[in-house]
Amino acid sequence: MKRSHPTHPTPAPLASGPLHLTQGLPLILTKFGPPRSPGGWLQRPRLLDQLDAVQQRRLALVNAGAGFGKTTVLAQWHQHLVQHGEHVGWLSLDEDDDSLWPFLPYLLQALRPLYDGWDASFWRRVDAQMPTSLQQLLAELINQLHDCPHDLYLIIDDFHVIDDRGVHAAVSYLLAHAPPTLHLILGSRHRPHLALGRLQSQDQLVEVSDMDLRFTLEEARGYFQQTLVVLPSSQDTQRLLSLTEGWIAGIKIASLAPGLRENPGQLINQLHGGTRAITRYLTEVVFDPLPPEVFDFLLRTSILRRFNAEACNAVTGRVDGEAMLEWIEQHNLFLSALDEQGIWFRYHPLLREALISRLRRSNHVDAKQLHERASRWFVEQRLWAEAVRHALAAGKPVGHAGLDGASARSLAEEGDIDTLLRWMQQLPASLDPSRIDLQLNLAWALAHYFRFEESRQLLDSLDQLVTDHRHELRRSTTVKLKVVRAICEAFAEQIPQSLAIVEPLLQEVPCGDIWVDGLVCNILSYCHVIDQRYADALAVQRHMPCPEAPLHNLFVSVYRAFVIAQSHLCQGDLSEAEHCARQALLQAEHYTGPQSSSGATLAPVLAEIAYERGDDDLMDHLLADKLDQIDRFSPPDGLRRCYVSLARRALHDGAPQHAEHLLEHARGLAISRGWKRLEALLLAEQLRVRLHRDDLSGAEQLLQQLEQMAPQAQIDAADPVQRAIAQHTTVSRARLQLARDQAGLAVTALQALIHAQDDHQDRLASVRLRLLLAHALQQAGEPEQALTALQPVLPLLRQQHFKRSLIDAGSHLQPLLGDLLELHAGHLPAQAMHPQLIGSSDNPALPPTAPEPLDELGLSERESQALGLIAEGQSNKEIARSLNISPETVKWHLKNIYGKLHVTSRTQAMRRLRGLNWLR
C-alpha cells in the first residue's frame, strides 16, 4: 500500500496542455456501484436525515477515521435516493486513481448515466480521446450540466486515497462553477484540500464527522439484535459502547468474539488491555499505511494520557510536534481535542492501548526514557500530577525533593488518590517539619481510601510535631491537620466526633489556603447531610468561594457538588440535584477522564435520579464502566445510591436473585469499612427483595439482624447513625407486617417515621414513606386516609417527574392516585400538572393533563438559548460553537429540554413549540 507523507499541499491551478483521458485500460465496472452487505444493514435514519441536507447544497463530506462505517452509511443513502427516484451515481476510488488521467474518466463515466440530455458531440470528443485542456473539459462538462432539469447526486467513496493536487484542483473547480443541480458527496478518512472553508461560509457544505458516525446505544443494540443470537445485557452493551467510544469497527470485532456470548463481562474487561483482533485491525488498516515517521511519533507519544505539541516534542526529541498533530488530526487518526482551542489532545483508548502494547515489544524505543522526559517536561510546566505519574513509570524521583509538596497537593486536588498513595509510600519515611504538609496529604489519601486506622496513626504522630513547631508553620497547616482528622472520622461514620472537630474550624475560613478552606466547608456540610440538616449543609457552602480555573481545586469542587446535590436530592429537588452533579461531573471527567474518583463520587447521585425517572439507558451510561472505582472510592451515600438503584432496577427487570447479589456485594464493603448506617440500609433493601420473592422466613431473618444492630436506637436519636439504623428497622418491620396482613401495626409505625422525616425536611424519604403508608392504609380498609396521606406529596411527584417510586409502590396504588388527581386537580399548581410524568406507558400512574404554557416549562437561560439554535437548524457541534460549550454539554441540555417538553427528538420538540406558538 502506498504511504502518504505528512505534508500540507496547497490547492494547485488547473493543469494545462494536452489531456489523455485513459492509458488504454478498460474502466472497472464494479467501482460504479456500492459494495454489497453480507447481511442486512443496520438502518441509521438520523444520519440519512443529515445527508438529506445536501439537496440544497453542493457538497456533503462524510469524514471519519477507519472503521466508523462511512461506506455503509453512504451505501444506505444511495439506496435511499434510488428508492425516491433520484438520479444518483456511485464511484469507489482506490490508489490507482491518484492522478488526473485515471480519475477523470471514472468521474465522467459515473456522471454519464445520470442525465439523458447530453450533447452527443461532447461524448464523441471524450470517447475519441481528442486532445483538450483540463479547464476546457471541465467547462464543457459544467455547461452540459447547466441545462439539466433535475438534481444529480454523485457519491465518491474513499476520496482520502487522492493526494494528487491536480485532482483536488479539478474537483474544486467543479464545485466552484457547477450548477445548483449537481451535488457531490465524498467519503474520506480526512478532510480533502477543497476550499471547504469557502463552501462552509457560503452554507454549501454538509459535514458528517466521526462524532456523528459513532454508534449510539440504540444503534449498538440494533446491531447486536441483527448479528447475535444471545444478546448482551443493556449494562454490557453500554460498557462496550463506553469502552469503544462508539467506534463501530471495535464493536463489530467484539461481537465476533465467542466471549461476548459466553462471558460478556470478562470479554469487556479484557478489552481494556486491547485484543489481538483489534490490534490486528489497527495494525493492518491504520498503522501499516502510515509513513514511518508518523508511526514512530504515535508510538512514542502513546505514553501520554493528554498532550500538546510541546509535550510531544519533549518526549520524542523532535521539533515537529505541531505539524504532526495537525497531520494526525487532519487524517482522523483517532485523535480527540480536549479543549475548544484545540491545544490539548488525547488518543482513542483502544488505539493508545494498541500502541503501548507495541511499545512494550519494541527493541529500539526505551519507554522508561520517554516517561522520564515526560516527567521533566510536566515539572517545568508545574503540572505536578502528571509529572508524578510519569516519574513513577520511569522509576525516577520527581524533579527534586523540594517539589514533593507541590506534587502531592496537585494529585490531591485532581483526586488521583491511587497515584498519590502509591508515590508517597515509595518516599523515605520522615517526620522532618518541612514534610508535615506532605504527610498530611498522605493521611488525607488514606482516609479517602477508607484506611482509617492508618490515617489516625499518622495524624497522631504529626500532632506533637505540629505543636512543637507551631510558630514556624503557616496557620493553614494547623487547620489542615484538624480537618484531615475530621474527614477521617466522618468517613468512618463517627459523625459526632467529626462535627466536634470541624465546626470550630469554620471560624478559621479563609485560612490562607483555598484547598484547606474547601476541605473544612465540604466535610462540615457532609456531616450536616448525614445528620439530615440539609439547610445547614447548604448554608456552610456559602462560605466557600468557587475557584475560577477548572483544574484549581478540582477535587474540592467535586465534593462540594456531591454535598450540594445530596442536599437538594434529599429535599426532593431532583432537578437541581441533577444540574449540580451533572455540571461538576462533566467538568471533572473532561480533565481527568471517566475512570477517576470524581466519577465514583458523582455518578451514583445522577444514577439514582435517572432510575427514579425511568431513564435506564442514562443509568447504564453513568454506572456501566465505573463500578470498580465506585467500590474503591465512593463514600457511603454514593455506594448505597449506586447499588440500591442497580438492585431496584434488577428487581424491576424480574431478576431478584441478581438484585440480592448486588446488595450482598455492597453490604460486604460496608461491613469491611465499619459503615453501620449503610449496612442497615442494605439489609432493609435485601429484606424488600425477599418479600418480593415471597420469602417471609428469609425476610424475618434479616429483620432480626437489623434489630440486633442497635436494639435501643430510636427514630429520633441524636446520633445520625443510630437514628438511621432505627429508621431502616422500622420501615423493614412495617413491610413485613404488611406481608403478614398486619396493616394496622404498619400504619402506626410509618406515621411516626413520616413525622420525623418531615421535621428534617427529608422530602425524598417522605415521598417514598407516604406511598408505603398509603398502601398500608388501603390494606387496612381506610381509602380516604390513604388519599389524605398522598395529597401533600402529589405536587412534588409531578413537578420533579417521579416515576419509579410510584411503580415500585405497586399497581394497587394506581386507582388511588387517579382518584386523588380527580378530587384535587383544581387545587394543584399549574407547574405540577406535567403530562405523562409518572407511571409506565402500559400502566400510567397518573393520567395525562393539558399541556402547560411555555413559560411554565422551567427552561433555564442556557436551555432556551439552545432551543433557539435548534429552531435555526444548527447541529450539536454548531450549537456547541455558538454557546462556547462542549458537544457533551449540548447533549445534556437537549436531554433536559426534551424531558421538559415531553418529547424524544428535535422534530417532536419543534412540533411541540409550534403548538405553543413559540415558533413563527
PDB file of C-alpha atoms in Angstrom, residues 309-512:
ATOM      1  CA  ALA A 309       2.688  19.926  20.692  1.00  0.00           C
ATOM      2  CA  GLU A 310       5.322  20.964  23.232  1.00  0.00           C
ATOM      3  CA  ALA A 311       4.819  17.830  25.332  1.00  0.00           C
ATOM      4  CA  CYS A 312       5.195  15.711  22.205  1.00  0.00           C
ATOM      5  CA  ASN A 313       8.435  17.491  21.278  1.00  0.00           C
ATOM      6  CA  ALA A 314       9.803  16.923  24.776  1.00  0.00           C
ATOM      7  CA  VAL A 315       9.034  13.192  24.668  1.00  0.00           C
ATOM      8  CA  THR A 316      10.083  12.471  21.073  1.00  0.00           C
ATOM      9  CA  GLY A 317      13.121  14.745  20.987  1.00  0.00           C
ATOM     10  CA  ARG A 318      11.796  16.266  17.759  1.00  0.00           C
ATOM     11  CA  VAL A 319      10.610  19.766  16.874  1.00  0.00           C
ATOM     12  CA  ASP A 320       7.671  18.962  14.575  1.00  0.00           C
ATOM     13  CA  GLY A 321       5.015  18.189  17.193  1.00  0.00           C
ATOM     14  CA  GLU A 322       2.611  20.859  15.979  1.00  0.00           C
ATOM     15  CA  ALA A 323       2.850  19.764  12.353  1.00  0.00           C
ATOM     16  CA  MET A 324       2.486  16.103  13.308  1.00  0.00           C
ATOM     17  CA  LEU A 325      -0.596  16.706  15.434  1.00  0.00           C
ATOM     18  CA  GLU A 326      -2.131  18.782  12.666  1.00  0.00           C
ATOM     19  CA  TRP A 327      -1.486  15.959  10.170  1.00  0.00           C
ATOM     20  CA  ILE A 328      -2.811  13.289  12.555  1.00  0.00           C
ATOM     21  CA  GLU A 329      -5.935  15.329  13.260  1.00  0.00           C
ATOM     22  CA  GLN A 330      -6.484  16.003   9.565  1.00  0.00           C
ATOM     23  CA  HIS A 331      -6.188  12.284   8.804  1.00  0.00           C
ATOM     24  CA  ASN A 332      -8.596  11.289  11.595  1.00  0.00           C
ATOM     25  CA  LEU A 333      -6.171   9.000  13.382  1.00  0.00           C
ATOM     26  CA  PHE A 334      -8.353   8.618  16.485  1.00  0.00           C
ATOM     27  CA  LEU A 335      -7.291  11.945  17.978  1.00  0.00           C
ATOM     28  CA  SER A 336      -9.690  13.904  20.215  1.00  0.00           C
ATOM     29  CA  ALA A 337      -9.314  17.537  21.231  1.00  0.00           C
ATOM     30  CA  LEU A 338      -9.716  18.180  24.954  1.00  0.00           C
ATOM     31  CA  ASP A 339     -10.321  21.905  24.718  1.00  0.00           C
ATOM     32  CA  GLU A 340     -12.170  24.307  22.477  1.00  0.00           C
ATOM     33  CA  GLN A 341      -8.891  25.843  21.270  1.00  0.00           C
ATOM     34  CA  GLY A 342      -7.513  22.506  20.014  1.00  0.00           C
ATOM     35  CA  ILE A 343      -4.298  22.710  22.054  1.00  0.00           C
ATOM     36  CA  TRP A 344      -4.583  19.600  24.244  1.00  0.00           C
ATOM     37  CA  PHE A 345      -5.390  16.186  22.777  1.00  0.00           C
ATOM     38  CA  ARG A 346      -5.728  12.523  23.638  1.00  0.00           C
ATOM     39  CA  TYR A 347      -5.796   9.297  21.631  1.00  0.00           C
ATOM     40  CA  HIS A 348      -8.747   6.903  21.494  1.00  0.00           C
ATOM     41  CA  PRO A 349      -8.168   4.472  24.390  1.00  0.00           C
ATOM     42  CA  LEU A 350      -8.111   1.362  22.185  1.00  0.00           C
ATOM     43  CA  LEU A 351      -5.635   2.956  19.786  1.00  0.00           C
ATOM     44  CA  ARG A 352      -3.462   4.046  22.719  1.00  0.00           C
ATOM     45  CA  GLU A 353      -3.532   0.578  24.247  1.00  0.00           C
ATOM     46  CA  ALA A 354      -2.534  -0.996  20.919  1.00  0.00           C
ATOM     47  CA  LEU A 355       0.353   1.455  20.616  1.00  0.00           C
ATOM     48  CA  ILE A 356       1.508   0.865  24.195  1.00  0.00           C
ATOM     49  CA  SER A 357       1.429  -2.869  23.543  1.00  0.00           C
ATOM     50  CA  ARG A 358       3.682  -2.328  20.507  1.00  0.00           C
ATOM     51  CA  LEU A 359       5.922  -0.030  22.570  1.00  0.00           C
ATOM     52  CA  ARG A 360       6.462  -2.728  25.208  1.00  0.00           C
ATOM     53  CA  ARG A 361       7.658  -5.126  22.498  1.00  0.00           C
ATOM     54  CA  SER A 362       9.862  -2.547  20.818  1.00  0.00           C
ATOM     55  CA  ASN A 363      13.627  -3.082  20.972  1.00  0.00           C
ATOM     56  CA  HIS A 364      14.607   0.348  19.663  1.00  0.00           C
ATOM     57  CA  VAL A 365      12.484   2.611  21.922  1.00  0.00           C
ATOM     58  CA  ASP A 366      13.149   2.908  25.677  1.00  0.00           C
ATOM     59  CA  ALA A 367       9.739   3.507  27.294  1.00  0.00           C
ATOM     60  CA  LYS A 368      11.279   4.456  30.655  1.00  0.00           C
ATOM     61  CA  GLN A 369      13.319   7.151  28.981  1.00  0.00           C
ATOM     62  CA  LEU A 370      10.169   8.515  27.355  1.00  0.00           C
ATOM     63  CA  HIS A 371       8.423   8.641  30.750  1.00  0.00           C
ATOM     64  CA  GLU A 372      11.447  10.377  32.283  1.00  0.00           C
ATOM     65  CA  ARG A 373      11.386  13.035  29.554  1.00  0.00           C
ATOM     66  CA  ALA A 374       7.663  13.479  30.040  1.00  0.00           C
ATOM     67  CA  SER A 375       8.070  13.854  33.805  1.00  0.00           C
ATOM     68  CA  ARG A 376      10.730  16.552  33.370  1.00  0.00           C
ATOM     69  CA  TRP A 377       8.534  18.485  30.943  1.00  0.00           C
ATOM     70  CA  PHE A 378       5.473  18.337  33.203  1.00  0.00           C
ATOM     71  CA  VAL A 379       7.627  19.540  36.123  1.00  0.00           C
ATOM     72  CA  GLU A 380       8.701  22.515  34.024  1.00  0.00           C
ATOM     73  CA  GLN A 381       5.050  23.281  33.315  1.00  0.00           C
ATOM     74  CA  ARG A 382       4.221  22.890  37.032  1.00  0.00           C
ATOM     75  CA  LEU A 383       1.742  20.146  36.143  1.00  0.00           C
ATOM     76  CA  TRP A 384       2.708  18.088  39.130  1.00  0.00           C
ATOM     77  CA  ALA A 385       0.172  15.262  38.982  1.00  0.00           C
ATOM     78  CA  GLU A 386       1.260  14.151  35.523  1.00  0.00           C
ATOM     79  CA  ALA A 387       4.904  14.657  36.462  1.00  0.00           C
ATOM     80  CA  VAL A 388       4.472  12.173  39.328  1.00  0.00           C
ATOM     81  CA  ARG A 389       2.677   9.600  37.178  1.00  0.00           C
ATOM     82  CA  HIS A 390       5.441   9.600  34.574  1.00  0.00           C
ATOM     83  CA  ALA A 391       8.191   9.619  37.213  1.00  0.00           C
ATOM     84  CA  LEU A 392       6.682   6.500  38.787  1.00  0.00           C
ATOM     85  CA  ALA A 393       6.552   4.818  35.376  1.00  0.00           C
ATOM     86  CA  ALA A 394      10.202   5.755  34.804  1.00  0.00           C
ATOM     87  CA  GLY A 395      11.272   4.621  38.276  1.00  0.00           C
ATOM     88  CA  LYS A 396      12.743   8.070  38.940  1.00  0.00           C
ATOM     89  CA  PRO A 397      12.223  10.780  41.573  1.00  0.00           C
ATOM     90  CA  VAL A 398      10.030  13.738  40.651  1.00  0.00           C
ATOM     91  CA  GLY A 399      12.376  16.615  39.843  1.00  0.00           C
ATOM     92  CA  HIS A 400      13.924  17.163  43.276  1.00  0.00           C
ATOM     93  CA  ALA A 401      12.753  16.717  46.862  1.00  0.00           C
ATOM     94  CA  GLY A 402      11.638  20.345  47.131  1.00  0.00           C
ATOM     95  CA  LEU A 403       8.828  19.617  44.661  1.00  0.00           C
ATOM     96  CA  ASP A 404       7.276  16.803  46.702  1.00  0.00           C
ATOM     97  CA  GLY A 405       4.793  19.066  48.477  1.00  0.00           C
ATOM     98  CA  ALA A 406       3.507  20.702  45.291  1.00  0.00           C
ATOM     99  CA  SER A 407       3.273  17.318  43.558  1.00  0.00           C
ATOM    100  CA  ALA A 408       1.300  15.739  46.375  1.00  0.00           C
ATOM    101  CA  ARG A 409      -1.004  18.719  46.543  1.00  0.00           C
ATOM    102  CA  SER A 410      -1.664  18.586  42.812  1.00  0.00           C
ATOM    103  CA  LEU A 411      -2.528  14.893  42.962  1.00  0.00           C
ATOM    104  CA  ALA A 412      -4.857  15.567  45.885  1.00  0.00           C
ATOM    105  CA  GLU A 413      -6.577  18.437  44.082  1.00  0.00           C
ATOM    106  CA  GLU A 414      -7.022  16.264  40.992  1.00  0.00           C
ATOM    107  CA  GLY A 415      -8.407  13.436  43.121  1.00  0.00           C
ATOM    108  CA  ASP A 416      -5.842  10.901  41.886  1.00  0.00           C
ATOM    109  CA  ILE A 417      -5.706   9.089  45.211  1.00  0.00           C
ATOM    110  CA  ASP A 418      -4.234   5.939  43.671  1.00  0.00           C
ATOM    111  CA  THR A 419      -1.112   7.672  42.382  1.00  0.00           C
ATOM    112  CA  LEU A 420      -0.749   9.855  45.467  1.00  0.00           C
ATOM    113  CA  LEU A 421      -0.746   6.873  47.794  1.00  0.00           C
ATOM    114  CA  ARG A 422       1.494   4.737  45.569  1.00  0.00           C
ATOM    115  CA  TRP A 423       4.050   7.531  45.217  1.00  0.00           C
ATOM    116  CA  MET A 424       4.118   8.688  48.838  1.00  0.00           C
ATOM    117  CA  GLN A 425       4.597   5.177  50.133  1.00  0.00           C
ATOM    118  CA  GLN A 426       7.765   4.989  47.996  1.00  0.00           C
ATOM    119  CA  LEU A 427       9.201   8.131  49.619  1.00  0.00           C
ATOM    120  CA  PRO A 428      11.568   7.640  52.584  1.00  0.00           C
ATOM    121  CA  ALA A 429       9.832   7.889  55.970  1.00  0.00           C
ATOM    122  CA  SER A 430      10.453  11.240  57.632  1.00  0.00           C
ATOM    123  CA  LEU A 431       8.906  13.417  60.297  1.00  0.00           C
ATOM    124  CA  ASP A 432      11.024  16.415  59.444  1.00  0.00           C
ATOM    125  CA  PRO A 433       8.964  19.620  59.978  1.00  0.00           C
ATOM    126  CA  SER A 434       9.432  20.530  56.319  1.00  0.00           C
ATOM    127  CA  ARG A 435       7.490  17.390  55.367  1.00  0.00           C
ATOM    128  CA  ILE A 436       4.479  17.916  57.637  1.00  0.00           C
ATOM    129  CA  ASP A 437       2.265  19.102  54.791  1.00  0.00           C
ATOM    130  CA  LEU A 438       3.343  16.142  52.689  1.00  0.00           C
ATOM    131  CA  GLN A 439       2.484  13.706  55.480  1.00  0.00           C
ATOM    132  CA  LEU A 440      -0.906  15.389  55.931  1.00  0.00           C
ATOM    133  CA  ASN A 441      -1.630  14.716  52.275  1.00  0.00           C
ATOM    134  CA  LEU A 442      -0.839  11.047  52.889  1.00  0.00           C
ATOM    135  CA  ALA A 443      -3.214  10.957  55.876  1.00  0.00           C
ATOM    136  CA  TRP A 444      -5.879  12.584  53.701  1.00  0.00           C
ATOM    137  CA  ALA A 445      -5.359   9.958  50.976  1.00  0.00           C
ATOM    138  CA  LEU A 446      -5.551   7.096  53.493  1.00  0.00           C
ATOM    139  CA  ALA A 447      -8.854   8.466  54.816  1.00  0.00           C
ATOM    140  CA  HIS A 448     -10.246   8.602  51.266  1.00  0.00           C
ATOM    141  CA  TYR A 449      -9.061   5.033  50.793  1.00  0.00           C
ATOM    142  CA  PHE A 450     -11.084   4.216  53.958  1.00  0.00           C
ATOM    143  CA  ARG A 451      -7.940   3.017  55.775  1.00  0.00           C
ATOM    144  CA  PHE A 452      -8.984   4.826  58.908  1.00  0.00           C
ATOM    145  CA  GLU A 453      -6.584   3.321  61.452  1.00  0.00           C
ATOM    146  CA  GLU A 454      -3.540   4.046  59.283  1.00  0.00           C
ATOM    147  CA  SER A 455      -4.723   7.615  58.797  1.00  0.00           C
ATOM    148  CA  ARG A 456      -5.306   8.083  62.532  1.00  0.00           C
ATOM    149  CA  GLN A 457      -1.886   6.687  63.434  1.00  0.00           C
ATOM    150  CA  LEU A 458      -0.160   9.061  61.041  1.00  0.00           C
ATOM    151  CA  LEU A 459      -2.180  12.023  62.331  1.00  0.00           C
ATOM    152  CA  ASP A 460      -1.327  11.074  65.921  1.00  0.00           C
ATOM    153  CA  SER A 461       2.379  11.096  65.043  1.00  0.00           C
ATOM    154  CA  LEU A 462       2.001  14.551  63.480  1.00  0.00           C
ATOM    155  CA  ASP A 463       0.119  16.097  66.400  1.00  0.00           C
ATOM    156  CA  GLN A 464       3.167  16.628  68.611  1.00  0.00           C
ATOM    157  CA  LEU A 465       5.316  17.685  65.663  1.00  0.00           C
ATOM    158  CA  VAL A 466       2.825  20.422  64.754  1.00  0.00           C
ATOM    159  CA  THR A 467       2.617  21.539  68.385  1.00  0.00           C
ATOM    160  CA  ASP A 468       6.409  21.743  68.715  1.00  0.00           C
ATOM    161  CA  HIS A 469       6.787  23.782  65.508  1.00  0.00           C
ATOM    162  CA  ARG A 470       3.569  25.810  65.653  1.00  0.00           C
ATOM    163  CA  HIS A 471       5.379  29.147  65.343  1.00  0.00           C
ATOM    164  CA  GLU A 472       7.247  28.002  62.217  1.00  0.00           C
ATOM    165  CA  LEU A 473       4.185  26.748  60.402  1.00  0.00           C
ATOM    166  CA  ARG A 474       1.513  28.566  58.482  1.00  0.00           C
ATOM    167  CA  ARG A 475      -1.882  28.853  60.154  1.00  0.00           C
ATOM    168  CA  SER A 476      -3.367  26.789  57.350  1.00  0.00           C
ATOM    169  CA  THR A 477      -1.189  23.798  58.336  1.00  0.00           C
ATOM    170  CA  THR A 478      -2.709  23.529  61.819  1.00  0.00           C
ATOM    171  CA  VAL A 479      -6.178  23.886  60.307  1.00  0.00           C
ATOM    172  CA  LYS A 480      -5.315  21.188  57.757  1.00  0.00           C
ATOM    173  CA  LEU A 481      -4.218  18.769  60.496  1.00  0.00           C
ATOM    174  CA  LYS A 482      -7.585  19.129  62.220  1.00  0.00           C
ATOM    175  CA  VAL A 483      -9.725  18.980  59.115  1.00  0.00           C
ATOM    176  CA  VAL A 484      -7.998  15.827  57.832  1.00  0.00           C
ATOM    177  CA  ARG A 485      -8.784  14.182  61.170  1.00  0.00           C
ATOM    178  CA  ALA A 486     -12.395  15.362  60.821  1.00  0.00           C
ATOM    179  CA  ILE A 487     -12.518  13.811  57.336  1.00  0.00           C
ATOM    180  CA  CYS A 488     -11.171  10.534  58.672  1.00  0.00           C
ATOM    181  CA  GLU A 489     -13.802  10.405  61.447  1.00  0.00           C
ATOM    182  CA  ALA A 490     -16.638  11.434  59.140  1.00  0.00           C
ATOM    183  CA  PHE A 491     -15.811   8.723  56.617  1.00  0.00           C
ATOM    184  CA  ALA A 492     -15.538   6.254  59.493  1.00  0.00           C
ATOM    185  CA  GLU A 493     -19.159   7.246  60.322  1.00  0.00           C
ATOM    186  CA  GLN A 494     -18.122   8.857  63.624  1.00  0.00           C
ATOM    187  CA  ILE A 495     -20.244  11.910  62.834  1.00  0.00           C
ATOM    188  CA  PRO A 496     -20.453  13.499  66.337  1.00  0.00           C
ATOM    189  CA  GLN A 497     -16.656  13.279  66.715  1.00  0.00           C
ATOM    190  CA  SER A 498     -16.136  14.786  63.262  1.00  0.00           C
ATOM    191  CA  LEU A 499     -18.545  17.638  63.971  1.00  0.00           C
ATOM    192  CA  ALA A 500     -16.801  18.420  67.244  1.00  0.00           C
ATOM    193  CA  ILE A 501     -13.530  18.857  65.336  1.00  0.00           C
ATOM    194  CA  VAL A 502     -14.714  20.679  62.233  1.00  0.00           C
ATOM    195  CA  GLU A 503     -17.455  23.050  63.459  1.00  0.00           C
ATOM    196  CA  PRO A 504     -14.964  25.380  65.220  1.00  0.00           C
ATOM    197  CA  LEU A 505     -12.800  25.388  62.090  1.00  0.00           C
ATOM    198  CA  LEU A 506     -15.468  27.258  60.119  1.00  0.00           C
ATOM    199  CA  GLN A 507     -14.350  30.368  62.030  1.00  0.00           C
ATOM    200  CA  GLU A 508     -10.861  29.898  60.518  1.00  0.00           C
ATOM    201  CA  VAL A 509     -12.131  30.201  56.935  1.00  0.00           C
ATOM    202  CA  PRO A 510     -10.439  31.706  54.998  1.00  0.00           C
ATOM    203  CA  CYS A 511      -7.241  30.343  56.479  1.00  0.00           C
ATOM    204  CA  GLY A 512      -4.906  31.349  53.654  1.00  0.00           C
TER     205      GLY A 512
END
